[in-house]
Amino acid sequence: MRPTQALRGGGGDAPLGRHDKYLGSWGNFGGYKQKGIITYTMSPNRQNPIAGAAHDAVFNTWRRFSKQVLYVAPPFIAFYYAMSWATERNHYLNSKEGRKEFSDAE
């Protein structure tokens, strides 16, 4: 006996396996039942979802910062000093004294 359209999910495009057998709906593709899986649940009113969140946030942030600071800080400091030098040099070269000093170079 063939499965009905309702068992196939209402459409003609339901998955069929070998020998035109119905495989099952999504998440239940006709495999063996799993054994040995134990799940535990707790009532939502017994849970405290933000327990220790502030404490963990502070120490986790410090741990992550201390591990990455040596990768980020030296290039940032070098770029800052290079940019500072370039800005000061540009201001000097566009001032009266800078133009006077390098006027014969052009």
Coordinates of C-alpha atoms in Angstrom, one line a residue:
M1 CA 0.0 0.0 0.0
R2 CA 1.4 3.4 -1.0
P3 CA 1.5 6.2 1.6
T4 CA -1.2 8.9 1.2
Q5 CA -0.5 12.5 0.2
A6 CA -1.0 13.5 3.9
L7 CA 1.7 11.2 5.0
R8 CA 4.0 12.5 2.3
G9 CA 3.7 16.0 3.6
G10 CA 1.0 17.2 1.2
G11 CA 3.1 17.4 -1.9
G12 CA 4.3 15.1 -4.6
D13 CA 8.0 16.1 -3.9
A14 CA 8.3 14.2 -0.7
P15 CA 11.6 12.2 -0.4
L16 CA 11.4 8.6 -1.5
G17 CA 14.1 6.1 -0.8
R18 CA 15.0 2.9 -2.6
H19 CA 12.1 0.8 -3.9
D20 CA 9.7 3.8 -3.7
K21 CA 9.4 3.7 0.1
Y22 CA 8.5 6.8 2.1
L23 CA 11.5 8.0 4.1
G24 CA 9.7 10.0 6.8
S25 CA 9.4 13.7 7.5
W26 CA 12.2 16.2 8.1
G27 CA 14.3 15.1 11.1
N28 CA 12.9 11.6 11.0
F29 CA 14.3 10.0 7.8
G30 CA 13.3 6.5 8.7
G31 CA 16.5 5.5 10.4
Y32 CA 16.8 3.3 13.5
K33 CA 15.6 4.6 16.8
Q34 CA 18.6 6.1 18.8
K35 CA 19.3 4.5 22.1
G36 CA 21.3 5.6 25.1
I37 CA 20.6 9.4 24.7
I38 CA 19.5 11.0 27.9
T39 CA 18.2 14.5 28.1
Y40 CA 17.7 16.5 31.2
T41 CA 15.4 19.5 31.5
M42 CA 14.8 22.1 34.1
S43 CA 11.7 24.2 34.6
P44 CA 12.1 27.8 33.3
N45 CA 11.1 29.3 36.6
R46 CA 14.0 27.4 38.3
Q47 CA 16.7 28.8 36.0
N48 CA 18.7 32.0 36.5
P49 CA 19.9 32.8 33.0
I50 CA 22.1 35.7 34.0
A51 CA 23.7 34.2 37.1
G52 CA 27.3 35.4 37.2
A53 CA 27.1 37.3 33.9
A54 CA 28.7 40.5 35.1
H55 CA 31.6 38.6 36.9
D56 CA 32.3 36.4 33.9
A57 CA 32.1 39.4 31.5
V58 CA 34.8 41.3 33.5
F59 CA 37.2 38.5 33.8
N60 CA 36.6 37.1 30.3
T61 CA 37.1 40.5 28.8
W62 CA 40.4 41.0 30.7
R63 CA 41.6 37.5 29.7
R64 CA 40.9 38.2 26.0
F65 CA 42.4 41.7 26.1
S66 CA 45.6 40.5 27.8
K67 CA 46.1 37.8 25.2
Q68 CA 45.6 40.1 22.2
V69 CA 47.2 43.4 23.3
L70 CA 50.7 42.5 22.2
Y71 CA 49.4 41.8 18.7
V72 CA 47.5 45.0 18.4
A73 CA 49.3 47.7 20.4
P74 CA 52.8 47.8 18.8
P75 CA 51.5 48.3 15.2
F76 CA 49.0 50.8 16.5
I77 CA 51.7 52.8 18.3
A78 CA 54.1 52.7 15.4
F79 CA 51.3 53.9 13.0
Y80 CA 50.4 56.7 15.4
Y81 CA 53.9 57.9 15.7
A82 CA 54.5 57.7 11.9
M83 CA 51.2 59.6 11.3
S84 CA 52.1 62.2 13.9
W85 CA 55.6 62.7 12.3
A86 CA 54.0 63.0 8.8
T87 CA 51.4 65.5 9.9
E88 CA 54.0 67.7 11.6
R89 CA 56.3 67.4 8.6
N90 CA 53.5 68.4 6.3
H91 CA 52.6 71.4 8.4
Y92 CA 56.3 72.5 8.4
L93 CA 56.7 72.1 4.7
N94 CA 53.6 74.2 4.0
S95 CA 54.7 76.9 6.5
K96 CA 56.7 80.0 5.5
E97 CA 59.9 78.6 7.0
G98 CA 59.5 75.2 5.2
R99 CA 58.8 76.9 1.9
K100 CA 61.8 79.2 2.3
E101 CA 64.1 76.3 3.2
F102 CA 63.1 74.0 0.3
S103 CA 62.3 76.7 -2.3
D104 CA 65.4 75.9 -4.3
A105 CA 64.7 72.2 -4.4
E106 CA 61.9 72.5 -6.9

